[in-house]
Amino acid sequence: MRVLQGEGVSRGMAWGTLKLVRRGTTPVPRYEAKVPEEELRRFHTACGEACRQLDQLAEDSQAHLGEEQAMLFVIHRMMLVDPDFMDCVESLIVGEGRNAEAAVEEAGNHFAGVFEAMEDDYMRERSADVRDIARRVIRILTGETYQPLEGPGPFILAADDLAPSETASLDRDKVAGFLTSSGSSYSHSAIFARTMGIPAVVKLHESLPADCQGQLVYLDGGTGQVWLAPDDRTAEDLQQRAEAERHRKAWLEQFRGQAVHRGDGTRLMICANIGSPEDLPAVLEERADGIGLFRSEFLFLGREDSPGEEEQFDAYRKVLSGMQGKPVVVRTLDIGADKQASHMDLPREKNPAMGLRAIRLCLARPKVFRTQLRALYRASAYGNLSIMFPMIASVDEVRRAKALCQEVQEELAAEGIPFHRDVPLGIMIETPAAAIISDLLAQEVRFFSIGTNDLTQYTLAIDRQNPACEPFSDRHHEAVLRLIRHTVESAHRAGIWAGICGELGADLSLSQFFRDIGVDELSMSPGSILEVRAQLLKDGADNQT
Amino acid sequence: MQTFEYTIRDALGIHVRPAGLLVQQAQKARSSVTLAVRRGGDVETASLKRLFTLMQLNIRAGETVFITVDGPDEAETAPALEAFLRAHL
């Protein structure tokens, strides 16, 4: 038996047969292509798919890993569709009679070779990018994902790192856990594992022994421990732990989709935070009561231009119709500070958290804002939409935003485009100013959603992104809790609802507090919904007995 | 035809990221866009619409590039490219 230590990134115990994933071992198929047109068609179809994958990767990376990582995939996509690369592949197919796979491999090697020959270290590194792109297209052409899992499973997949395309295509019924030697809590495989509820350990401190293939392995995705070929006693022990774990999961299941009520019998909505229509399946799977926060800025990040009205309309419509009448709160563009979009040409700011961001930026650039509002109102015909403005600090900002909404509605009406005339407008409460004057703001809007991350940062004057400040940050600081309570009270006095959409919304130690002060809605990442429901329903049951 | 010159200030030269953005910008134009750089006695040129070609030139900090825009939308394209170079490189 060997015990290895890594970093646990997705909680839970898992066991199974260890399956080492090795890449690039199968040779690229080569044959003489009889019909070059057919090979060209295959190549172009594969390129289309590769572009789609890369767009998705860019978007996911933007959301989870940041601009730098996302940009890598954007560059990959550009290299792929670059006329130089395209021409090279096409001339190999047409001129030399190569099949698509062989042509892509040769073109990839050719351009990788060009970069490798350059003096500059930085440029030499780019050869890896070129090979990566070529491999992606070849994988699509051959339909290869990774070696199929032979046998009944369950399996623990082990690899250096798992590419997003690999995790997305694996057989979920057979895979019990992930084990990677590189990666981090933010790597794609980790995020994927958490989304899927599969235990995962990354960053193993030592490499797996050569003979580990096919051995029995246990892993604890919480502590990061890995047991390779455990002896019987250990295995039995681990089995018991896994069993207890499984029971808890099964126990949680009873709460899926169950309504949560407050003391007076009214509903406490448990909703989901999302960044794009791709998050919908998780929202439906977790049976969220609605979408409490659609971060529309993710449509703007990780790309080279602003999404136009049609593209935005399409995204909003998808989410609204997908939710089948359940409420969907879309937050208008919250860009600036930690979320930068290169195509918006935002000036560098000394203090971006307090800079020209969110509603300020939208009011300063009404053209962008107007496009978004038009798309939103048009989509309003397809479901239960509410629109929410971020970073509000004064009544005047709300009035200006509302006036723009009014103008957009008149425009659409004049154009004869259908839309819902009474879309509820609400605001984020994330500045102390807004919380303090929430009584005045409540006269202007139909709902509040408290963004606890920023509210905490601004109230405590602690930079969220400065790790050195972390010891001074108190997530449950009385000042923040008082502002939350005050905001909820202001809302209720004015007869409007108030929710929480920051990280505190999923904080189990505060769930009861939120219910007690009468919070109407908690919105969180889909993966947290079940735990929060369980926490509230379990407490409710305890109180009754 | 419109031409202008620009001296690269970015320490990394025209590295992959701005090269990508630059090519994207150039590809939007209907005009032809060429970049030339003088090296020793030679002049090396590349189409700004081709990423690999541009990257192979490996343009470094301090080098002066000559951009030529020729075509129906040259009047808008040239200033836009110049502004981009100033902002990013």
XYZ file of C-alpha atoms in Angstrom:
634
model
C 0.000 0.000 0.000
C 1.118 3.550 -0.662
C -0.434 6.711 0.671
C 0.044 9.785 -1.487
C -0.864 13.316 -0.671
C -2.326 15.880 -3.015
C -4.731 18.748 -2.834
C -8.393 17.883 -2.450
C -10.483 20.033 -4.764
C -13.823 18.258 -4.908
C -15.100 16.714 -1.700
C -16.101 13.134 -1.237
C -14.638 9.636 -1.030
C -14.175 7.634 -4.185
C -12.647 4.332 -5.070
C -12.100 2.334 -8.203
C -9.631 0.880 -10.626
C -6.906 3.331 -11.504
C -6.973 4.269 -15.146
C -3.986 6.209 -16.393
C -4.858 8.462 -19.270
C -2.013 8.820 -21.751
C -2.317 11.143 -24.640
C -1.001 11.247 -28.164
C -0.093 7.566 -28.252
C -2.228 6.664 -31.232
C -0.565 7.494 -34.553
C -2.332 9.931 -36.847
C -4.108 8.024 -39.611
C -2.622 8.451 -43.083
C -4.097 7.363 -46.335
C -4.260 8.542 -49.878
C -7.358 10.656 -50.257
C -9.282 9.825 -53.385
C -11.646 12.767 -53.170
C -9.864 15.944 -52.033
C -13.195 17.814 -51.799
C -14.339 15.329 -49.182
C -11.150 15.846 -47.155
C -11.543 19.625 -47.435
C -15.092 19.345 -46.209
C -13.990 17.168 -43.257
C -11.238 19.631 -42.433
C -13.583 22.627 -42.468
C -16.177 20.851 -40.374
C -13.509 19.903 -37.842
C -12.251 23.505 -37.778
C -15.764 24.706 -37.066
C -16.005 22.299 -34.153
C -12.546 23.264 -32.896
C -13.553 26.945 -32.981
C -16.659 26.143 -31.023
C -14.605 24.239 -28.418
C -12.089 27.041 -28.177
C -14.842 29.641 -27.751
C -16.274 27.544 -24.976
C -12.865 27.127 -23.363
C -12.261 30.859 -23.578
C -15.580 31.565 -21.984
C -15.114 29.014 -19.201
C -11.588 30.210 -18.542
C -12.755 33.768 -18.393
C -15.243 32.848 -15.747
C -12.973 30.632 -13.678
C -9.357 31.357 -14.505
C -9.233 34.944 -15.677
C -8.425 36.981 -18.723
C -4.875 35.665 -19.330
C -5.943 32.047 -19.597
C -8.965 32.903 -21.674
C -6.796 34.875 -24.060
C -4.734 31.757 -24.724
C -7.755 30.023 -26.212
C -8.707 33.136 -28.143
C -5.222 33.108 -29.690
C -5.509 29.397 -30.430
C -8.696 30.078 -32.287
C -7.073 32.861 -34.266
C -4.121 30.675 -35.202
C -6.490 27.977 -36.331
C -8.458 30.197 -38.701
C -5.407 32.146 -39.824
C -5.132 32.128 -43.614
C -1.535 30.892 -43.397
C -2.528 27.758 -41.524
C -5.678 27.224 -43.577
C -3.835 27.661 -46.881
C -1.124 25.264 -45.823
C -3.574 22.511 -44.881
C -5.680 23.054 -47.983
C -2.736 22.935 -50.334
C -1.554 19.679 -48.726
C -4.989 18.189 -49.292
C -5.537 19.468 -52.803
C -1.968 19.504 -54.068
C -0.493 16.451 -52.332
C -3.551 14.250 -51.941
C -3.253 14.060 -48.163
C -6.135 13.029 -45.963
C -7.331 15.747 -43.603
C -5.647 14.326 -40.475
C -2.256 13.991 -42.148
C -2.497 17.454 -43.679
C -3.306 19.052 -40.324
C -0.449 17.223 -38.648
C 2.027 18.286 -41.316
C 0.856 21.896 -41.289
C 1.048 21.909 -37.504
C 4.576 20.506 -37.578
C 5.574 23.001 -40.228
C 4.457 26.072 -38.276
C 5.665 24.647 -34.983
C 9.023 24.177 -36.688
C 9.055 27.779 -37.817
C 8.556 28.967 -34.259
C 11.054 26.493 -32.860
C 13.707 27.865 -35.197
C 13.277 31.382 -33.880
C 15.879 32.884 -31.557
C 13.412 34.351 -29.181
C 12.496 32.082 -26.211
C 9.044 33.525 -26.105
C 8.379 32.759 -29.747
C 9.829 29.251 -29.403
C 7.197 28.558 -26.747
C 4.518 29.272 -29.310
C 5.340 26.049 -31.138
C 3.543 24.244 -28.325
C 0.440 26.283 -29.089
C 0.542 25.344 -32.743
C 0.915 21.641 -31.972
C -1.918 21.880 -29.487
C -4.237 23.343 -32.113
C -3.276 20.718 -34.666
C -3.873 17.957 -32.102
C -7.280 19.370 -31.299
C -8.351 19.315 -34.943
C -6.942 15.807 -35.415
C -8.776 14.576 -32.324
C -12.010 15.929 -33.761
C -11.302 14.351 -37.151
C -10.570 10.927 -35.734
C -13.325 11.168 -33.151
C -10.761 10.247 -30.509
C -11.408 11.508 -27.018
C -9.455 9.216 -24.776
C -9.177 5.458 -24.627
C -12.620 4.071 -23.865
C -12.969 2.615 -20.397
C -13.042 -1.142 -20.745
C -14.716 -3.082 -17.993
C -17.429 -2.364 -15.495
C -15.704 0.286 -13.380
C -15.854 2.270 -11.272
C -12.637 3.951 -12.382
C -10.435 6.628 -10.975
C -9.008 8.615 -13.864
C -5.403 9.644 -13.403
C -3.522 12.018 -15.675
C -1.061 14.830 -15.724
C -4.035 17.063 -16.227
C -7.359 16.500 -17.863
C -8.262 18.800 -20.718
C -11.756 20.245 -20.625
C -12.680 18.419 -23.791
C -11.667 15.174 -22.117
C -13.606 15.715 -18.925
C -16.642 16.819 -20.854
C -16.737 13.671 -22.957
C -16.074 11.012 -20.367
C -18.439 8.283 -19.342
C -19.822 9.649 -16.111
C -21.406 6.446 -14.961
C -18.051 4.720 -14.830
C -15.813 7.459 -13.475
C -15.806 7.738 -9.704
C -12.979 10.231 -9.239
C -10.134 12.242 -10.728
C -6.506 12.261 -9.811
C -4.104 14.671 -11.490
C -0.477 15.468 -10.850
C -0.741 19.076 -11.945
C -3.704 21.427 -11.897
C -5.179 23.392 -9.052
C -8.468 24.157 -7.421
C -9.185 26.401 -10.400
C -8.150 24.049 -13.177
C -10.833 22.826 -15.504
C -10.835 19.289 -14.227
C -11.356 20.548 -10.658
C -14.202 22.831 -11.619
C -15.718 20.103 -13.690
C -15.402 17.593 -10.856
C -17.176 19.927 -8.450
C -19.916 20.630 -10.943
C -20.432 16.923 -11.471
C -20.054 16.041 -7.809
C -17.110 13.737 -8.527
C -14.365 13.645 -5.852
C -11.031 14.900 -7.145
C -7.448 15.310 -5.958
C -4.921 17.442 -7.843
C -1.239 18.362 -7.463
C 0.022 15.027 -6.182
C 3.249 15.614 -4.288
C 4.953 12.607 -5.852
C 4.446 10.902 -9.161
C 2.425 7.747 -9.478
C 4.514 4.550 -9.609
C 4.928 3.011 -13.047
C 2.935 -0.117 -12.180
C -0.132 1.688 -10.832
C -2.296 1.072 -13.882
C -5.252 -1.089 -12.910
C -4.577 -1.026 -9.163
C -7.281 -0.398 -6.631
C -7.219 3.190 -5.460
C -9.142 5.216 -2.879
C -9.155 8.967 -2.723
C -10.527 11.553 -0.371
C -11.415 14.675 -2.309
C -11.642 16.671 0.891
C -8.261 15.976 2.502
C -6.398 15.183 -0.708
C -5.269 11.758 0.503
C -4.825 8.933 -1.951
C -4.429 5.244 -1.057
C -2.877 3.115 -3.726
C -3.458 -0.630 -3.467
C -4.554 -0.417 0.197
C -4.309 -3.498 2.438
C -7.554 -5.150 3.462
C -7.907 -3.441 6.799
C -7.358 0.019 5.346
C -9.668 -0.722 2.472
C -12.400 -1.789 4.868
C -11.910 1.358 6.880
C -12.048 3.558 3.798
C -15.062 1.685 2.570
C -16.879 2.594 5.749
C -16.010 6.224 5.354
C -17.218 6.149 1.784
C -20.395 4.497 2.955
C -21.098 7.198 5.517
C -20.485 9.740 2.827
C -22.861 8.014 0.481
C -25.532 8.023 3.138
C -25.181 11.744 3.584
C -25.533 12.268 -0.149
C -28.629 10.094 -0.232
C -30.015 11.948 2.776
C -29.462 15.247 0.960
C -31.417 13.980 -2.028
C -34.731 14.157 -0.150
C -34.401 17.950 -0.138
C -33.856 18.385 -3.848
C -36.433 20.796 -5.222
C -38.276 21.072 -1.902
C -39.800 24.444 -1.116
C -38.329 26.359 1.825
C -40.657 28.471 3.947
C -40.136 31.180 6.499
C -41.688 31.379 9.941
C -44.839 33.086 8.649
C -45.363 30.389 6.059
C -44.220 32.481 3.098
C -41.748 31.142 0.597
C -37.988 31.621 0.807
C -36.760 31.250 -2.773
C -33.531 29.319 -3.338
C -32.146 30.489 -6.663
C -29.072 30.060 -8.807
C -26.305 32.392 -9.957
C -25.234 31.855 -13.559
C -22.898 33.413 -16.137
C -24.212 32.084 -19.424
C -26.906 29.898 -20.991
C -24.497 26.956 -20.652
C -25.132 26.933 -16.908
C -28.805 26.134 -17.427
C -28.539 22.328 -17.200
C -26.956 22.597 -13.743
C -29.685 25.012 -12.639
C -32.426 22.658 -13.776
C -30.648 19.633 -12.320
C -30.412 21.328 -8.927
C -34.072 22.340 -9.207
C -33.449 25.995 -8.401
C -36.544 28.103 -7.749
C -35.287 30.617 -10.286
C -32.203 32.502 -11.362
C -31.367 35.183 -8.858
C -28.348 36.496 -10.685
C -27.443 36.177 -14.344
C -24.065 37.882 -14.596
C -24.489 39.290 -18.078
C -20.914 40.583 -18.195
C -19.667 37.072 -18.899
C -21.141 37.507 -22.361
C -18.739 40.425 -22.801
C -15.556 38.916 -21.384
C -12.932 36.796 -23.109
C -13.643 38.102 -26.566
C -12.485 40.796 -28.912
C -15.673 42.704 -29.499
C -18.873 43.503 -27.655
C -21.730 41.093 -28.253
C -24.353 42.832 -30.389
C -28.046 43.098 -29.691
C -28.913 39.887 -31.546
C -26.315 37.798 -29.749
C -27.340 39.102 -26.351
C -31.026 38.688 -27.168
C -30.335 35.109 -28.077
C -28.532 34.386 -24.793
C -31.224 36.018 -22.637
C -34.021 34.351 -24.557
C -32.410 30.929 -24.139
C -32.194 31.365 -20.385
C -35.702 32.794 -20.054
C -37.406 30.119 -22.091
C -35.242 27.410 -20.500
C -36.462 28.425 -17.051
C -40.070 27.911 -18.120
C -41.678 30.810 -16.331
C -39.510 30.711 -13.232
C -38.081 34.132 -12.341
C -34.816 35.179 -13.964
C -32.962 38.244 -12.705
C -30.446 39.555 -15.225
C -27.866 41.940 -13.874
C -26.837 44.522 -16.435
C -23.211 44.832 -17.438
C -20.956 44.820 -14.363
C -17.616 45.502 -15.986
C -14.600 47.298 -14.555
C -12.566 46.607 -11.398
C -11.671 42.898 -11.390
C -13.553 42.241 -14.615
C -11.892 43.860 -17.596
C -12.941 43.598 -21.216
C -10.203 44.617 -23.608
C -12.612 45.591 -26.388
C -14.219 48.238 -24.245
C -10.978 50.222 -24.128
C -11.330 51.017 -20.483
C -8.731 53.422 -19.172
C -6.410 52.061 -16.497
C -7.510 53.198 -13.097
C -5.536 53.616 -9.914
C -8.389 52.331 -7.830
C -10.632 50.274 -10.089
C -12.869 48.937 -7.312
C -13.988 52.511 -6.805
C -13.684 53.480 -10.452
C -15.798 53.825 -13.530
C -17.481 50.449 -13.352
C -20.856 48.769 -13.569
C -23.754 51.248 -13.662
C -21.353 54.173 -13.791
C -19.756 52.822 -16.931
C -23.168 52.067 -18.421
C -24.415 55.581 -17.772
C -21.177 57.026 -19.136
C -21.516 54.874 -22.264
C -25.221 54.755 -22.902
C -24.725 53.138 -26.293
C -23.499 49.852 -24.806
C -26.141 50.026 -22.110
C -28.930 50.777 -24.577
C -27.980 47.780 -26.730
C -28.155 45.536 -23.698
C -31.480 46.949 -22.567
C -32.957 46.509 -26.028
C -31.845 42.873 -26.065
C -33.270 42.355 -22.570
C -36.646 43.901 -23.313
C -36.936 41.934 -26.521
C -36.158 38.742 -24.575
C -38.718 39.691 -21.915
C -41.439 38.326 -24.172
C -40.051 34.815 -23.625
C -40.214 34.372 -19.873
C -40.262 35.875 -16.406
C -37.574 38.545 -16.584
C -36.409 41.071 -14.007
C -33.634 43.552 -14.729
C -31.152 44.552 -12.049
C -28.642 47.415 -12.013
C -25.303 46.879 -10.257
C -23.208 49.189 -8.032
C -25.919 51.677 -7.247
C -24.913 54.371 -4.769
C -27.545 57.044 -5.292
C -31.181 57.566 -6.172
C -30.228 59.622 -9.194
C -28.379 56.701 -10.815
C -31.488 54.559 -10.485
C -33.648 57.241 -12.047
C -31.268 57.664 -14.964
C -31.162 53.925 -15.586
C -34.951 53.746 -15.393
C -35.270 56.635 -17.842
C -33.127 54.728 -20.332
C -35.342 51.670 -19.881
C -38.332 53.864 -20.611
C -36.723 55.190 -23.797
C -35.854 51.703 -24.966
C -39.421 50.556 -24.397
C -40.780 53.453 -26.426
C -38.326 52.655 -29.192
C -39.364 49.003 -29.320
C -43.022 49.918 -29.219
C -42.517 52.312 -32.136
C -40.784 49.538 -34.065
C -43.618 47.157 -33.310
C -41.328 44.660 -31.540
C -43.053 42.624 -28.830
C -41.837 42.941 -25.239
C -43.183 42.688 -21.728
C -44.238 46.140 -20.569
C -43.918 45.581 -16.875
C -40.480 44.066 -16.371
C -39.611 44.493 -12.663
C -36.539 46.684 -12.222
C -34.317 46.178 -9.217
C -30.889 47.069 -7.934
C -27.902 45.460 -6.324
C -27.211 46.648 -2.825
C -23.449 46.389 -2.675
C -22.276 49.831 -1.591
C -22.734 50.876 2.014
C -24.360 54.027 0.615
C -27.096 52.023 -1.042
C -27.698 49.956 2.081
C -27.930 53.070 4.242
C -30.392 54.837 1.933
C -32.217 51.628 1.075
C -35.438 53.217 2.338
C -35.171 55.905 -0.367
C -34.082 53.448 -3.056
C -36.974 51.154 -2.204
C -39.338 53.863 -3.456
C -37.760 53.579 -6.898
C -37.530 49.850 -7.599
C -39.343 46.547 -7.244
C -36.612 44.511 -5.564
C -33.166 44.501 -3.970
C -30.444 41.920 -4.244
C -27.614 42.238 -1.778
C -24.171 41.572 -3.231
C -22.356 40.588 -0.096
C -18.885 40.304 -1.597
C -18.651 43.928 -2.604
C -20.754 45.117 0.302
C -18.219 43.512 2.644
C -15.243 44.902 0.742
C -16.606 48.450 0.741
C -17.962 48.379 4.265
C -14.790 47.027 5.836
C -12.541 48.898 3.370
C -10.779 45.601 2.742
C -9.591 44.827 -0.774
C -11.094 41.482 -1.820
C -8.149 40.798 -4.066
C -5.379 41.489 -1.619
C -4.514 38.264 0.208
C -2.499 40.219 2.788
C -5.750 41.753 4.034
C -7.449 38.416 4.489
C -6.606 38.036 8.196
C -8.465 41.310 8.825
C -11.511 40.337 6.864
C -14.445 39.017 8.839
C -17.105 37.488 6.639
C -19.639 37.804 9.428
C -18.727 41.319 10.508
C -21.534 42.866 12.492
C -21.437 45.995 10.305
C -22.249 43.963 7.207
C -24.961 41.961 8.937
C -26.566 45.164 10.205
C -26.553 46.653 6.722
C -28.173 43.497 5.383
C -30.845 43.588 8.069
C -31.496 47.289 7.461
C -31.802 46.708 3.707
C -34.283 43.872 4.155
C -36.351 45.976 6.565
C -36.390 48.938 4.159
C -37.519 46.645 1.365
C -40.345 45.154 3.373
C -41.560 48.530 4.618
C -41.890 49.583 0.976
C -43.528 46.310 0.038
C -40.751 45.017 -2.212
C -38.626 41.893 -1.931
C -34.963 41.550 -0.949
C -32.573 38.730 -1.731
C -28.931 37.873 -1.258
C -26.755 36.914 -4.188
C -23.212 37.119 -2.851
C -21.170 34.304 -1.366
C -22.870 34.727 2.003
C -26.054 33.446 0.398
C -24.580 29.963 0.466
C -23.008 30.333 3.918
C -24.713 27.586 5.919
C -23.913 29.251 9.224
C -26.008 32.256 8.173
C -28.932 30.461 6.534
C -31.026 30.561 9.699
C -30.167 34.236 10.316
C -31.298 35.152 6.819
C -34.552 33.303 7.261
C -35.129 34.987 10.626
C -34.668 38.501 9.295
C -37.093 37.741 6.482
C -34.824 37.522 3.438
C -37.044 36.609 0.475
C -34.501 34.941 -1.759
C -31.052 33.375 -1.535
C -29.127 33.011 -4.780
C -25.943 30.968 -5.117
C -23.926 28.748 -7.423
C -26.041 25.761 -8.466
C -23.772 23.338 -6.592
C -24.633 24.913 -3.230
C -28.407 24.802 -3.572
C -28.979 21.339 -2.164
C -26.831 21.921 0.939
C -28.605 25.199 1.693
C -32.023 23.634 1.235
C -31.034 20.785 3.529
C -29.748 23.220 6.126
C -32.997 25.219 6.131
C -35.411 22.332 5.850
C -33.584 20.315 8.478
C -33.671 23.279 10.872
C -37.362 23.783 10.135
C -38.072 20.167 10.943
C -36.045 20.400 14.167
C -37.983 23.473 15.260
C -41.299 21.782 14.805
C -40.483 18.795 16.947
C -3.162 54.487 -50.320
C -2.402 55.564 -46.773
C 0.841 54.979 -44.945
C 2.185 55.680 -41.516
C 5.064 54.529 -39.390
C 5.244 53.538 -35.786
C 8.061 52.573 -33.439
C 7.271 49.634 -31.165
C 7.610 50.498 -27.497
C 6.336 47.302 -25.874
C 9.314 45.487 -24.356
C 8.170 42.147 -25.769
C 7.777 43.507 -29.300
C 4.747 42.412 -31.314
C 4.165 39.313 -29.226
C 1.381 36.879 -29.824
C -1.427 38.576 -27.976
C -1.257 42.021 -29.562
C -0.329 40.390 -32.867
C -3.583 38.481 -32.685
C -5.565 41.584 -31.892
C -3.791 43.545 -34.609
C -4.520 40.884 -37.218
C -8.126 40.730 -36.113
C -8.396 44.464 -36.565
C -6.733 44.335 -39.980
C -8.949 41.474 -41.130
C -11.982 43.660 -40.643
C -10.742 46.026 -43.344
C -11.605 45.514 -46.979
C -8.356 47.223 -47.948
C -5.067 45.386 -48.119
C -2.876 46.038 -45.092
C 0.867 45.453 -45.226
C 3.553 45.906 -42.670
C 7.183 46.516 -43.583
C 10.247 46.663 -41.399
C 13.771 47.630 -42.440
C 16.459 45.239 -41.282
C 20.027 45.866 -42.371
C 19.768 46.631 -46.052
C 16.606 44.537 -46.524
C 12.984 45.383 -46.151
C 10.845 42.546 -44.826
C 7.118 42.693 -45.389
C 4.057 40.805 -44.218
C 0.336 41.003 -44.714
C -1.223 42.246 -41.495
C -4.115 39.922 -42.123
C -1.951 36.860 -41.541
C -1.044 35.979 -37.989
C 1.699 33.448 -38.625
C 3.376 35.627 -41.215
C 3.348 38.561 -38.841
C 4.664 36.528 -35.919
C 7.440 35.084 -38.022
C 8.762 38.596 -38.549
C 9.278 38.680 -34.781
C 9.201 42.454 -34.506
C 11.062 43.690 -31.445
C 10.896 46.697 -29.215
C 12.506 49.741 -30.835
C 11.904 48.617 -34.413
C 9.999 50.962 -36.674
C 7.256 49.467 -38.783
C 5.724 51.008 -41.907
C 2.072 50.258 -42.416
C 0.438 50.611 -45.812
C -3.314 50.486 -46.223
C -4.657 50.358 -49.744
C -8.301 49.974 -50.692
C -11.826 51.289 -50.358
C -11.820 51.783 -46.580
C -8.222 52.963 -46.175
C -9.318 56.331 -44.788
C -10.893 54.725 -41.697
C -8.589 51.727 -41.407
C -5.253 53.511 -41.212
C -6.125 55.768 -38.249
C -7.794 52.856 -36.452
C -4.669 50.714 -36.803
C -2.451 53.551 -35.740
C -4.564 54.134 -32.658
C -4.371 50.430 -31.880
C -0.579 50.388 -32.162
C -0.309 53.423 -29.915
C -2.589 51.895 -27.326
C -1.126 48.397 -27.209
C 2.409 48.403 -28.538
